[in-house]
CSV table of C-alpha atoms and ligand atoms in Angstrom, one decimal:
chain,number,residue,atom,x,y,z
A,20,THR,CA,-23.8,-23.4,12.2
A,21,GLU,CA,-21.8,-26.5,12.8
A,22,LEU,CA,-19.5,-25.7,9.9
A,23,ALA,CA,-18.9,-22.2,11.2
A,24,HIS,CA,-17.8,-23.6,14.5
A,25,CYS,CA,-15.5,-26.1,12.8
A,26,VAL,CA,-13.9,-23.3,10.6
A,27,GLU,CA,-13.4,-21.2,13.8
A,28,ALA,CA,-11.7,-24.1,15.5
A,29,VAL,CA,-9.3,-24.6,12.6
A,30,ARG,CA,-8.7,-20.9,12.3
A,31,ARG,CA,-7.4,-20.8,15.8
A,32,HIS,CA,-4.9,-23.5,15.1
A,33,ALA,CA,-4.0,-22.0,11.7
A,34,LEU,CA,-3.1,-18.6,13.3
A,35,ALA,CA,-0.7,-20.3,15.6
A,36,ARG,CA,1.1,-22.5,13.1
A,37,PRO,CA,2.1,-20.6,9.9
A,38,ASP,CA,4.5,-23.5,9.2
A,39,VAL,CA,1.6,-25.9,8.6
A,40,GLY,CA,-0.8,-25.8,5.7
A,41,PHE,CA,-4.6,-26.1,6.4
A,42,ALA,CA,-7.5,-27.1,4.2
A,43,ILE,CA,-11.1,-27.5,5.2
A,44,TRP,CA,-13.4,-29.7,3.1
A,45,HIS,CA,-17.2,-29.7,3.5
A,46,GLU,CA,-19.4,-32.2,1.7
A,47,GLY,CA,-16.8,-32.8,-1.0
A,48,LYS,CA,-16.1,-29.1,-1.5
A,49,LEU,CA,-12.9,-27.2,-0.5
A,50,VAL,CA,-14.1,-24.4,1.8
A,51,GLU,CA,-10.9,-22.9,3.0
A,52,GLN,CA,-7.2,-23.5,2.1
A,53,TRP,CA,-4.3,-21.8,3.8
A,54,ARG,CA,-0.8,-22.7,2.6
A,55,ALA,CA,2.1,-22.8,4.9
A,56,THR,CA,3.9,-19.4,4.9
A,57,LEU,CA,6.9,-20.7,6.8
A,58,ALA,CA,9.2,-23.6,5.9
A,59,ALA,CA,8.8,-26.4,8.4
A,60,GLY,CA,11.8,-27.7,10.3
A,61,ALA,CA,14.5,-25.1,10.6
A,62,GLU,CA,14.2,-22.5,13.5
A,63,PRO,CA,13.1,-19.3,11.8
A,64,SER,CA,14.5,-15.8,12.7
A,65,ASP,CA,12.1,-13.5,14.6
A,66,ASP,CA,11.6,-11.4,11.5
A,67,ALA,CA,10.8,-14.4,9.3
A,68,LEU,CA,8.3,-15.7,11.9
A,69,GLN,CA,6.6,-12.3,12.1
A,70,ASP,CA,6.5,-12.1,8.4
A,71,ALA,CA,5.0,-15.6,8.1
A,72,LEU,CA,2.4,-14.9,10.8
A,73,ALA,CA,1.4,-11.7,9.1
A,74,ARG,CA,0.8,-13.5,5.8
A,75,ARG,CA,-1.1,-16.3,7.6
A,76,LEU,CA,-3.3,-13.6,9.3
A,77,ALA,CA,-3.9,-12.0,6.0
A,78,ASP,CA,-5.0,-15.4,4.5
A,79,VAL,CA,-7.2,-16.3,7.4
A,80,LEU,CA,-8.7,-12.9,8.5
A,81,GLY,CA,-8.3,-11.0,5.2
A,82,GLU,CA,-6.0,-8.3,3.8
A,83,ASP,CA,-8.0,-5.7,5.7
A,84,PHE,CA,-6.9,-7.1,9.0
A,85,ILE,CA,-3.3,-6.5,8.1
A,86,ARG,CA,-3.9,-3.1,6.4
A,87,GLU,CA,-5.8,-1.9,9.5
A,88,SER,CA,-3.4,-3.1,12.1
A,89,VAL,CA,0.1,-2.4,13.5
A,90,ALA,CA,2.8,-4.9,14.4
A,91,VAL,CA,3.3,-5.6,18.1
A,92,GLN,CA,6.8,-6.3,19.3
A,93,HIS,CA,7.5,-6.0,23.0
A,94,ARG,CA,9.5,-7.7,25.7
A,95,SER,CA,9.3,-7.0,29.4
A,96,GLY,CA,11.1,-9.3,31.8
A,97,ALA,CA,10.1,-12.9,31.3
A,98,VAL,CA,7.2,-12.0,28.9
A,99,THR,CA,7.4,-11.4,25.2
A,100,VAL,CA,4.4,-10.2,23.2
A,101,THR,CA,4.3,-10.2,19.4
A,102,GLY,CA,1.5,-10.2,16.8
A,103,ARG,CA,-0.7,-7.4,15.5
A,104,ALA,CA,-3.1,-5.0,17.0
A,105,GLY,CA,-6.0,-3.5,15.0
A,106,LEU,CA,-6.2,0.3,14.6
A,107,PRO,CA,-9.1,1.9,16.5
A,108,ASP,CA,-10.9,2.4,13.1
A,109,ALA,CA,-10.9,-1.4,12.6
A,110,ALA,CA,-12.8,-2.0,15.9
A,111,ARG,CA,-16.0,-4.2,15.6
A,112,SER,CA,-19.3,-4.4,17.4
A,113,ARG,CA,-18.5,-8.0,18.3
A,114,ALA,CA,-15.4,-9.5,20.0
A,115,ASP,CA,-15.0,-12.0,17.2
A,116,GLN,CA,-11.5,-11.2,16.1
A,117,GLN,CA,-9.5,-11.3,19.4
A,118,PHE,CA,-7.0,-14.1,19.4
A,119,CYS,CA,-4.6,-14.7,22.2
A,120,TYR,CA,-1.9,-17.4,22.3
A,121,VAL,CA,0.2,-18.4,25.2
A,122,ASN,CA,3.3,-20.3,24.2
A,123,GLY,CA,1.6,-21.3,21.0
A,124,ARG,CA,-1.7,-22.4,22.4
A,125,PHE,CA,-5.0,-20.5,21.9
A,126,VAL,CA,-6.4,-19.3,25.2
A,127,ARG,CA,-9.4,-17.3,26.4
A,128,ASP,CA,-8.2,-15.4,29.4
A,129,LYS,CA,-9.7,-12.5,31.3
A,130,VAL,CA,-6.3,-11.1,32.2
A,131,LEU,CA,-5.3,-10.9,28.6
A,132,THR,CA,-8.5,-9.5,27.2
A,133,HIS,CA,-8.7,-6.9,29.9
A,134,ALA,CA,-5.1,-5.9,29.3
A,135,ALA,CA,-5.6,-5.6,25.6
A,136,ARG,CA,-8.8,-3.6,26.0
A,137,SER,CA,-7.2,-1.2,28.5
A,138,ALA,CA,-4.5,-0.5,26.0
A,139,TYR,CA,-7.2,1.0,23.8
A,140,GLU,CA,-8.7,3.1,26.6
A,141,ASP,CA,-7.4,6.4,25.3
A,142,VAL,CA,-8.1,5.9,21.6
A,143,LEU,CA,-11.2,3.8,21.4
A,144,HIS,CA,-14.4,4.9,23.2
A,145,GLY,CA,-17.7,3.3,23.8
A,146,HIS,CA,-18.4,-0.4,23.5
A,147,LYS,CA,-16.5,-1.2,20.3
A,148,GLN,CA,-14.3,-4.3,20.4
A,149,PRO,CA,-10.8,-4.0,19.1
A,150,VAL,CA,-9.3,-6.7,16.8
A,151,TYR,CA,-6.0,-8.3,17.5
A,152,ALA,CA,-3.9,-11.4,17.4
A,153,LEU,CA,-1.4,-11.5,20.2
A,154,TYR,CA,1.3,-14.2,20.8
A,155,ILE,CA,2.6,-14.3,24.4
A,156,ARG,CA,5.7,-16.2,25.1
A,157,ILE,CA,6.5,-16.8,28.8
A,158,ASP,CA,8.6,-19.1,30.9
A,159,PRO,CA,6.4,-22.3,31.2
A,160,LEU,CA,7.1,-22.4,34.9
A,161,ARG,CA,5.2,-19.0,35.2
A,162,VAL,CA,2.0,-20.3,33.8
A,163,ASP,CA,-0.3,-23.2,34.7
A,164,VAL,CA,-1.9,-24.6,31.6
A,165,ASN,CA,-3.8,-27.4,33.4
A,166,VAL,CA,-6.7,-25.4,35.0
A,167,HIS,CA,-9.3,-26.3,32.4
A,168,PRO,CA,-10.2,-29.7,30.8
A,169,THR,CA,-10.0,-28.3,27.2
A,170,LYS,CA,-6.9,-26.3,28.2
A,171,ILE,CA,-8.5,-23.1,26.8
A,172,GLU,CA,-7.9,-21.3,30.1
A,173,VAL,CA,-4.6,-20.7,31.9
A,174,ARG,CA,-3.5,-19.3,35.3
A,175,PHE,CA,-0.5,-17.0,35.4
A,176,ARG,CA,1.7,-17.1,38.4
A,177,ASP,CA,2.0,-13.3,38.3
A,178,SER,CA,-1.0,-12.0,36.4
A,179,ARG,CA,0.0,-8.4,36.9
A,180,GLU,CA,3.3,-9.0,35.1
A,181,VAL,CA,1.5,-10.4,32.1
A,182,HIS,CA,-1.2,-7.7,32.2
A,183,GLN,CA,1.3,-5.0,32.1
A,184,ALA,CA,3.4,-6.6,29.4
A,185,VAL,CA,0.3,-7.0,27.1
A,186,ARG,CA,-1.0,-3.6,27.9
A,187,HIS,CA,2.3,-1.8,27.2
A,188,ALA,CA,2.9,-3.9,24.1
A,189,VAL,CA,-0.4,-2.9,22.5
A,190,GLU,CA,-0.3,0.7,23.8
A,191,ASN,CA,3.2,1.3,22.4
A,192,ALA,CA,2.3,-0.1,19.1
A,193,LEU,CA,-0.8,2.0,18.8
A,194,ALA,CA,0.9,5.2,20.0
A,195,VAL,CA,3.1,5.7,17.0
A,196,PRO,CA,1.5,8.2,14.7
A,197,ARG,CA,0.4,6.4,11.6
A,198,ALA,CA,1.7,9.2,9.4
A,199,GLN,CA,5.2,7.9,10.1
A,200,ALA,CA,4.3,4.6,8.4
A,201,LEU,CA,2.9,6.6,5.5
A,202,ALA,CA,6.2,8.3,5.0
A,203,ALA,CA,8.1,5.0,5.2
A,204,ALA,CA,5.7,3.5,2.7
A,205,ALA,CA,6.3,6.4,0.3
A,206,ALA,CA,10.0,5.8,0.5
A,207,ASP,CA,9.6,2.2,-0.6
A,208,THR,CA,10.2,1.6,-4.3
A,209,PRO,CA,6.7,1.4,-5.8
A,210,GLY,CA,5.8,-2.1,-6.9
A,211,ALA,CA,8.8,-3.7,-5.3
A,212,ALA,CA,8.3,-7.3,-4.3
A,213,PRO,CA,8.3,-8.0,-0.6
A,214,PRO,CA,11.5,-9.6,0.8
A,215,ALA,CA,11.7,-13.3,0.0
A,216,ALA,CA,10.4,-15.5,2.7
A,217,ALA,CA,11.0,-19.2,3.3
A,218,GLY,CA,8.8,-21.7,1.5
A,219,ASP,CA,6.8,-21.2,-1.7
A,220,GLN,CA,5.0,-18.0,-2.1
A,221,PRO,CA,1.4,-18.7,-3.2
A,222,ASN,CA,0.2,-15.4,-1.7
A,223,GLN,CA,0.0,-12.0,-3.4
A,224,PRO,CA,2.4,-9.4,-2.2
A,225,LEU,CA,0.7,-7.4,0.5
A,226,ALA,CA,0.3,-3.6,0.5
A,227,PRO,CA,3.6,-2.0,1.4
A,228,VAL,CA,2.1,0.0,4.2
A,229,TRP,CA,2.2,-2.7,6.8
A,230,ARG,CA,5.7,-3.7,6.0
A,231,ALA,CA,6.7,-0.1,6.6
A,232,GLN,CA,5.0,-0.3,9.9
A,233,ASP,CA,7.0,-3.4,10.8
A,234,ALA,CA,10.1,-1.4,10.1
A,235,ILE,CA,9.3,1.1,12.8
A,236,LYS,CA,11.3,0.5,16.0
A,237,PHE,CA,8.6,0.6,18.7
A,238,ASP,CA,11.0,0.9,21.6
A,239,ASP,CA,12.7,3.9,19.9
A,240,ARG,CA,10.8,6.7,21.6
A,241,VAL,CA,13.1,9.5,20.3
A,242,GLY,CA,11.1,11.8,18.1
A,243,HIS,CA,7.8,11.0,19.7
A,244,LYS,CA,8.0,13.9,22.2
A,245,VAL,CA,5.2,16.4,22.1
A,246,SER,CA,6.8,19.5,20.5
A,247,ASP,CA,6.2,23.0,21.6
A,248,LEU,CA,2.7,24.2,20.9
A,249,GLN,CA,3.9,27.8,20.8
A,250,ALA,CA,4.9,27.1,17.2
A,251,LEU,CA,1.2,27.0,16.4
A,252,TRP,CA,0.0,29.7,18.8
A,253,GLY,CA,3.0,32.0,18.4
A,254,THR,CA,2.8,32.5,14.7
A,255,PRO,CA,1.4,36.0,13.9
A,256,ALA,CA,-1.9,36.1,12.2
A,257,PRO,CA,-1.9,37.4,8.5
A,258,ASP,CA,-3.1,40.8,9.5
A,259,PRO,CA,-3.0,41.4,13.3
A,260,ALA,CA,-4.8,44.7,12.9
A,261,ALA,CA,-7.8,43.1,11.2
A,262,VAL,CA,-7.9,39.9,13.3
A,263,GLY,CA,-7.4,41.9,16.5
A,264,ALA,CA,-4.5,41.9,18.8
A,265,PRO,CA,-4.5,39.4,21.6
A,266,GLY,CA,-6.8,40.5,24.4
A,267,THR,CA,-9.1,42.5,22.1
A,268,ALA,CA,-12.7,41.6,21.5
A,269,ALA,CA,-12.1,40.6,17.9
A,270,TRP,CA,-9.3,38.2,19.0
A,271,GLN,CA,-11.4,36.7,21.8
A,272,ALA,CA,-14.3,36.3,19.3
A,273,SER,CA,-12.0,34.3,17.0
A,274,LEU,CA,-11.4,31.8,19.9
A,275,ALA,CA,-15.0,31.9,21.1
A,276,PRO,CA,-16.2,28.4,22.2
A,277,ALA,CA,-18.4,26.6,19.8
A,278,ASP,CA,-19.0,23.5,21.9
A,279,ALA,CA,-22.3,22.5,20.3
A,280,ALA,CA,-20.9,22.9,16.9
A,281,HIS,CA,-17.7,21.1,17.8
A,282,PHE,CA,-19.4,18.0,19.3
A,283,ALA,CA,-21.8,17.8,16.4
A,284,GLY,CA,-18.7,17.8,14.1
A,285,THR,CA,-20.1,20.7,12.1
A,286,SER,CA,-19.7,24.4,12.0
A,287,GLY,CA,-23.3,25.2,12.8
A,288,THR,CA,-22.7,28.4,14.7
A,289,ALA,CA,-22.2,31.7,13.0
A,290,PRO,CA,-18.6,32.2,11.9
A,291,ALA,CA,-16.5,34.4,14.2
A,292,GLU,CA,-15.8,37.9,13.0
A,293,GLN,CA,-13.4,37.7,10.1
A,294,PRO,CA,-11.2,40.4,8.7
A,295,ALA,CA,-12.3,42.0,5.4
A,296,GLY,CA,-11.6,39.7,2.5
A,297,GLY,CA,-9.3,42.1,0.8
A,298,ALA,CA,-7.1,42.7,3.7
A,299,LEU,CA,-6.7,39.0,4.4
A,300,ALA,CA,-6.0,38.1,0.7
A,301,TRP,CA,-3.2,40.7,0.6
A,302,GLY,CA,-1.9,39.6,4.0
A,303,THR,CA,-1.5,36.0,3.0
A,304,ALA,CA,-0.5,36.4,-0.6
A,305,PRO,CA,3.3,36.9,-0.2
A,306,GLN,CA,3.5,33.9,2.2
A,307,ALA,CA,1.4,31.6,0.0
A,308,ALA,CA,3.8,32.4,-2.8
A,309,ALA,CA,6.9,31.8,-0.8
A,310,ALA,CA,5.8,28.6,1.0
A,311,PRO,CA,5.8,26.3,-2.0
A,312,LEU,CA,9.3,27.4,-3.1
A,313,ALA,CA,10.8,27.1,0.4
A,314,ALA,CA,9.1,23.8,1.1
A,315,ALA,CA,9.1,22.2,-2.3
A,316,SER,CA,11.9,19.7,-1.5
A,317,GLU,CA,11.2,19.2,2.2
A,318,ALA,CA,7.4,18.9,1.7
A,319,ASN,CA,7.8,15.7,-0.3
A,320,THR,CA,9.1,14.0,2.8
A,321,TRP,CA,6.5,15.4,5.2
A,322,PRO,CA,4.2,12.4,6.0
A,323,LEU,CA,1.1,14.6,6.3
A,324,GLY,CA,2.2,16.9,3.6
A,325,ARG,CA,2.1,20.7,2.9
A,326,ALA,CA,-0.9,22.6,3.9
A,327,VAL,CA,-2.7,24.2,1.0
A,328,ALA,CA,-6.0,25.5,2.4
A,329,GLN,CA,-8.5,25.6,5.3
A,330,ILE,CA,-12.2,24.9,4.4
A,331,HIS,CA,-15.3,26.1,6.3
A,332,GLY,CA,-13.2,26.8,9.3
A,333,VAL,CA,-13.1,23.1,10.1
A,334,TYR,CA,-10.8,21.2,7.9
A,335,ILE,CA,-7.2,21.6,6.7
A,336,LEU,CA,-6.3,20.3,3.3
A,337,ALA,CA,-2.7,19.2,2.6
A,338,GLU,CA,-0.9,17.7,-0.3
A,339,ASN,CA,1.5,14.8,0.4
A,340,ALA,CA,3.3,12.2,-1.7
A,341,GLN,CA,0.3,9.9,-1.8
A,342,GLY,CA,-2.3,12.6,-2.6
A,343,LEU,CA,-4.7,14.6,-0.4
A,344,ILE,CA,-4.8,14.8,3.4
A,345,VAL,CA,-7.8,16.1,5.2
A,346,VAL,CA,-7.4,17.1,8.8
A,347,ASP,CA,-10.1,17.9,11.4
A,348,MET,CA,-8.1,20.8,12.9
A,349,HIS,CA,-9.8,21.0,16.2
A,350,ALA,CA,-9.7,17.2,16.8
A,351,ALA,CA,-6.1,17.1,15.9
A,352,HIS,CA,-5.0,20.1,18.0
A,353,GLU,CA,-7.1,18.8,20.9
A,354,ARG,CA,-5.1,15.5,21.0
A,355,ILE,CA,-1.8,17.4,20.8
A,356,VAL,CA,-2.8,19.6,23.8
A,357,TYR,CA,-4.1,16.6,25.6
A,358,GLU,CA,-0.9,14.6,25.2
A,359,ARG,CA,1.1,17.7,26.3
A,360,LEU,CA,-1.0,18.1,29.5
A,361,LYS,CA,-0.7,14.4,30.3
A,362,ALA,CA,3.1,14.6,29.8
A,363,GLN,CA,3.2,17.5,32.2
A,364,VAL,CA,1.3,15.7,34.9
A,365,ASP,CA,3.3,12.6,34.5
A,366,GLY,CA,6.6,14.4,34.5
A,367,ALA,CA,6.2,17.2,37.0
A,368,ALA,CA,3.1,16.0,38.9
A,369,ARG,CA,1.5,19.3,38.0
A,370,ILE,CA,0.7,21.4,35.0
A,371,ALA,CA,2.8,24.5,34.4
A,372,SER,CA,0.7,27.5,35.4
A,373,GLN,CA,0.7,31.1,34.4
A,374,PRO,CA,-0.8,33.9,36.4
A,375,LEU,CA,-3.4,36.2,34.7
A,376,LEU,CA,-2.5,39.9,34.7
A,377,ILE,CA,-6.0,40.7,35.5
A,378,PRO,CA,-8.0,37.9,37.3
A,379,ALA,CA,-11.0,36.8,35.4
A,380,THR,CA,-14.1,37.0,37.7
A,381,PHE,CA,-17.4,35.4,37.1
A,382,ALA,CA,-20.7,34.9,38.9
A,383,ALA,CA,-20.6,31.4,40.4
A,384,THR,CA,-23.2,29.0,41.7
A,385,PRO,CA,-22.9,28.0,45.4
A,386,GLU,CA,-21.8,24.6,44.2
A,387,GLU,CA,-19.0,26.0,42.1
A,388,VAL,CA,-17.8,28.1,45.0
A,389,ALA,CA,-17.9,25.1,47.3
A,390,THR,CA,-16.0,22.9,44.7
A,391,ALA,CA,-13.4,25.6,44.2
A,392,GLU,CA,-12.8,25.8,48.0
A,393,ALA,CA,-12.7,22.0,48.5
A,394,HIS,CA,-10.4,21.2,45.6
A,395,GLY,CA,-7.8,23.9,45.7
A,396,ASP,CA,-5.0,21.4,45.6
A,397,THR,CA,-6.4,19.5,42.7
A,398,LEU,CA,-7.0,22.7,40.8
A,399,GLY,CA,-3.4,23.7,41.5
A,400,MET,CA,-2.2,20.4,40.1
A,401,LEU,CA,-4.2,21.1,37.0
A,402,GLY,CA,-2.5,24.5,36.7
A,403,LEU,CA,-5.6,26.5,37.7
A,404,GLU,CA,-6.0,29.0,40.6
A,405,VAL,CA,-9.6,29.7,41.3
A,406,ALA,CA,-10.6,31.4,44.5
A,407,PRO,CA,-13.7,33.1,45.9
A,408,PHE,CA,-13.7,36.8,45.1
A,409,SER,CA,-17.0,37.5,46.9
A,410,PRO,CA,-19.6,35.1,48.3
A,411,LYS,CA,-21.1,34.8,44.8
A,412,THR,CA,-18.1,35.4,42.6
A,413,LEU,CA,-15.1,33.3,41.7
A,414,ALA,CA,-11.8,34.7,40.4
A,415,VAL,CA,-9.5,32.8,38.0
A,416,ARG,CA,-6.0,34.0,38.9
A,417,ALA,CA,-3.9,31.5,37.0
A,418,VAL,CA,-4.4,29.2,34.1
A,419,PRO,CA,-2.2,26.4,32.5
A,420,THR,CA,0.5,27.9,30.3
A,421,THR,CA,-0.5,25.5,27.6
A,422,LEU,CA,-4.1,26.8,27.6
A,423,ALA,CA,-3.2,30.5,28.1
A,424,GLN,CA,-4.8,31.5,24.8
A,425,GLY,CA,-8.2,30.1,25.7
A,426,ASN,CA,-11.1,31.5,27.7
A,427,PRO,CA,-10.2,31.3,31.4
A,428,VAL,CA,-13.8,31.4,32.7
A,429,GLU,CA,-15.0,28.7,30.3
A,430,LEU,CA,-12.1,26.5,31.3
A,431,ALA,CA,-12.6,27.1,35.1
A,432,ARG,CA,-16.3,26.4,34.8
A,433,SER,CA,-15.9,23.1,33.0
A,434,VAL,CA,-13.1,21.8,35.3
A,435,LEU,CA,-15.2,22.7,38.4
A,436,ALA,CA,-18.1,20.8,36.8
A,437,GLU,CA,-15.9,17.7,36.3
A,438,LEU,CA,-14.5,18.0,39.8
A,439,ALA,CA,-18.0,18.2,41.3
A,440,ALA,CA,-19.1,15.2,39.3
A,441,HIS,CA,-16.1,13.1,40.5
A,442,ASP,CA,-15.7,14.6,44.0
A,443,ALA,CA,-13.4,12.3,46.0
A,444,THR,CA,-9.7,12.7,45.5
A,445,THR,CA,-9.2,9.1,44.6
A,446,VAL,CA,-11.8,9.4,41.8
A,447,VAL,CA,-10.1,12.5,40.6
A,448,GLN,CA,-7.0,10.5,40.1
A,449,ARG,CA,-8.9,7.9,38.0
A,450,ALA,CA,-10.8,10.6,36.2
A,451,ARG,CA,-7.6,12.5,35.5
A,452,ASN,CA,-7.5,11.8,31.8
A,453,GLU,CA,-11.2,12.8,31.4
A,454,ILE,CA,-10.5,16.2,33.1
A,455,LEU,CA,-7.4,16.7,31.0
A,456,GLY,CA,-9.4,15.9,27.9
A,457,THR,CA,-12.0,18.5,28.8
A,458,MET,CA,-9.2,21.1,29.4
A,459,ALA,CA,-7.6,20.2,26.1
A,460,CYS,CA,-10.9,20.7,24.3
A,461,HIS,CA,-11.0,24.2,25.7
A,462,GLY,CA,-7.4,24.9,24.8
A,463,ALA,CA,-7.6,23.6,21.3
A,464,VAL,CA,-8.1,25.8,18.3
A,465,ARG,CA,-11.8,26.4,17.7
A,466,ALA,CA,-13.9,25.8,14.6
A,467,ASN,CA,-14.0,29.0,12.5
A,468,ARG,CA,-10.6,30.2,13.7
A,469,LYS,CA,-8.8,31.3,10.6
A,470,LEU,CA,-5.3,29.7,10.4
A,471,THR,CA,-2.4,30.9,8.4
A,472,LEU,CA,-0.5,28.4,6.2
A,473,ASP,CA,2.3,28.5,8.7
A,474,GLU,CA,0.0,27.6,11.6
A,475,MET,CA,-1.6,24.8,9.5
A,476,ASN,CA,1.9,23.4,8.7
A,477,ALA,CA,2.9,23.7,12.4
A,478,LEU,CA,-0.2,21.7,13.3
A,479,LEU,CA,0.6,19.0,10.7
A,480,ARG,CA,4.2,18.7,11.9
A,481,GLN,CA,3.1,18.3,15.5
A,482,MET,CA,0.6,15.6,14.5
A,483,GLU,CA,3.5,13.7,12.9
A,484,VAL,CA,5.4,13.5,16.2
A,485,THR,CA,2.6,13.3,18.8
A,486,ASP,CA,1.6,9.9,20.2
A,487,ARG,CA,-1.9,8.8,19.4
A,488,SER,CA,-2.5,11.8,17.2
A,489,ASP,CA,-4.5,9.7,14.7
A,490,GLN,CA,-7.4,9.8,17.2
A,491,CYS,CA,-8.8,12.8,19.1
A,492,ASN,CA,-9.6,12.6,22.8
A,493,HIS,CA,-13.0,11.3,22.0
A,494,GLY,CA,-11.7,8.5,19.9
A,495,ARG,CA,-12.6,10.0,16.5
A,496,PRO,CA,-10.1,10.1,13.6
A,497,THR,CA,-8.2,13.3,13.2
A,498,TRP,CA,-7.1,12.9,9.6
A,499,ARG,CA,-7.9,10.9,6.4
A,500,GLN,CA,-5.9,10.2,3.3
A,501,LEU,CA,-7.4,10.3,-0.1
A,502,SER,CA,-4.8,8.8,-2.4
A,503,MET,CA,-4.3,9.9,-6.0
A,504,LYS,CA,-5.8,6.5,-7.0
A,505,GLU,CA,-8.9,7.3,-5.0
A,506,LEU,CA,-9.1,10.8,-6.4
A,507,ASP,CA,-8.7,9.5,-9.9
A,508,ALA,CA,-11.5,7.0,-9.3
A,509,LEU,CA,-13.8,9.8,-8.3
A,510,PHE,CA,-13.2,11.4,-11.7
A,511,LEU,CA,-13.1,8.1,-13.7
A,512,ARG,CA,-9.6,8.9,-14.8
A,513,GLY,CA,-7.5,6.3,-16.5
A,514,ARG,CA,-10.3,3.9,-17.3
B,605,ZN,ZN1,-13.0,19.2,21.5
């Protein structure tokens, strides 16, 4: 409608000028009113401006926009990018909440929207549209604002410079595991008023969580390194004799692929062979008793909490300061393995490889043999050594160290299929993340694999420090928080 267009036009201005109050009247009725969140006149500090913008965004787009977004704060060369980027969960079917400003003016620009969307590549799949409000400041000499009669389009002198700045700004903001904000929020005094801002304060105090996010230093990369996965894999099972020593059939069975079940997000296949209930109970009992004592003080500060149970071989339950954490263990571990593989390729240009004591051979199709022969170098870069053993047999002689616990034949088969699908070397480079994602899926802990509490806790700790660990490789969430308030509501407590 006409009114909707008018409101939209005013919105765009309102999001750029928190120092100005706006009111929209329609046929004698007040439709919208947004008070100034920043005192006019004096030059505000960066923090005060960010604060005022966040409150204006909350007023105009709703509290959800703030709750489901992270602060963007990035500077590269002549370009500064601030604002807020929506979490992948907050993505919408329409691109109706994507606001870009260049030197304070609302613009619609392909370079900017492409840069922003590409920042979501690794965490948001499909056709969903991210939400964001980005404010780009750039030397006026490096941008031509007179290319469109309504000045809604711009032309950058160096569009690559701007594209990279925006992409990195949003990517960095999204990479920080959200669990870290959770911990910071818990550290806040409950019910404390937000820091006083300039001007009158007609707005309600916002949820503390986004303020905590603002406090995170986005350029401080220390502590975001992917930690050693061996902590998860290396922990002995509760009863090795019952679960089966590595290499035995029982152990292999516990890692058996359950692809169909995994992709459906359920545990539809028959559970892997489990040790007798009695043996397992005795095996875990001493540890379960010791864990709460040892962890009691420390556990309160763990953002994703202390693991308490695994249910249906799919989810890990943990207790944290806010309440209950539910983790999709395969999805979470898959992201950790994926980020580790990416880091290896970025750092050393190849994935660390480990030879198999006994090569794993399998009957291969002519296409698989041809692909293995044609892509030996690429396979080597991926940490795999796959060579013909006979005209109709391939032998896997080495696998990535990170994935050494998985099934080498399954891994080789799926990587060969990916390579055959992408073929040319240039495409392989572009499809790199896709292939690494497939490999990570094979290397990640499978549904129905029984985890010890130590293994569960190791996984939670790795999630807390792994970039993008809030989403799995396929863009699905890896964990959810159920707060005490939400749990109480389920049971109608305190009403
Ligand atoms: Zn997977």
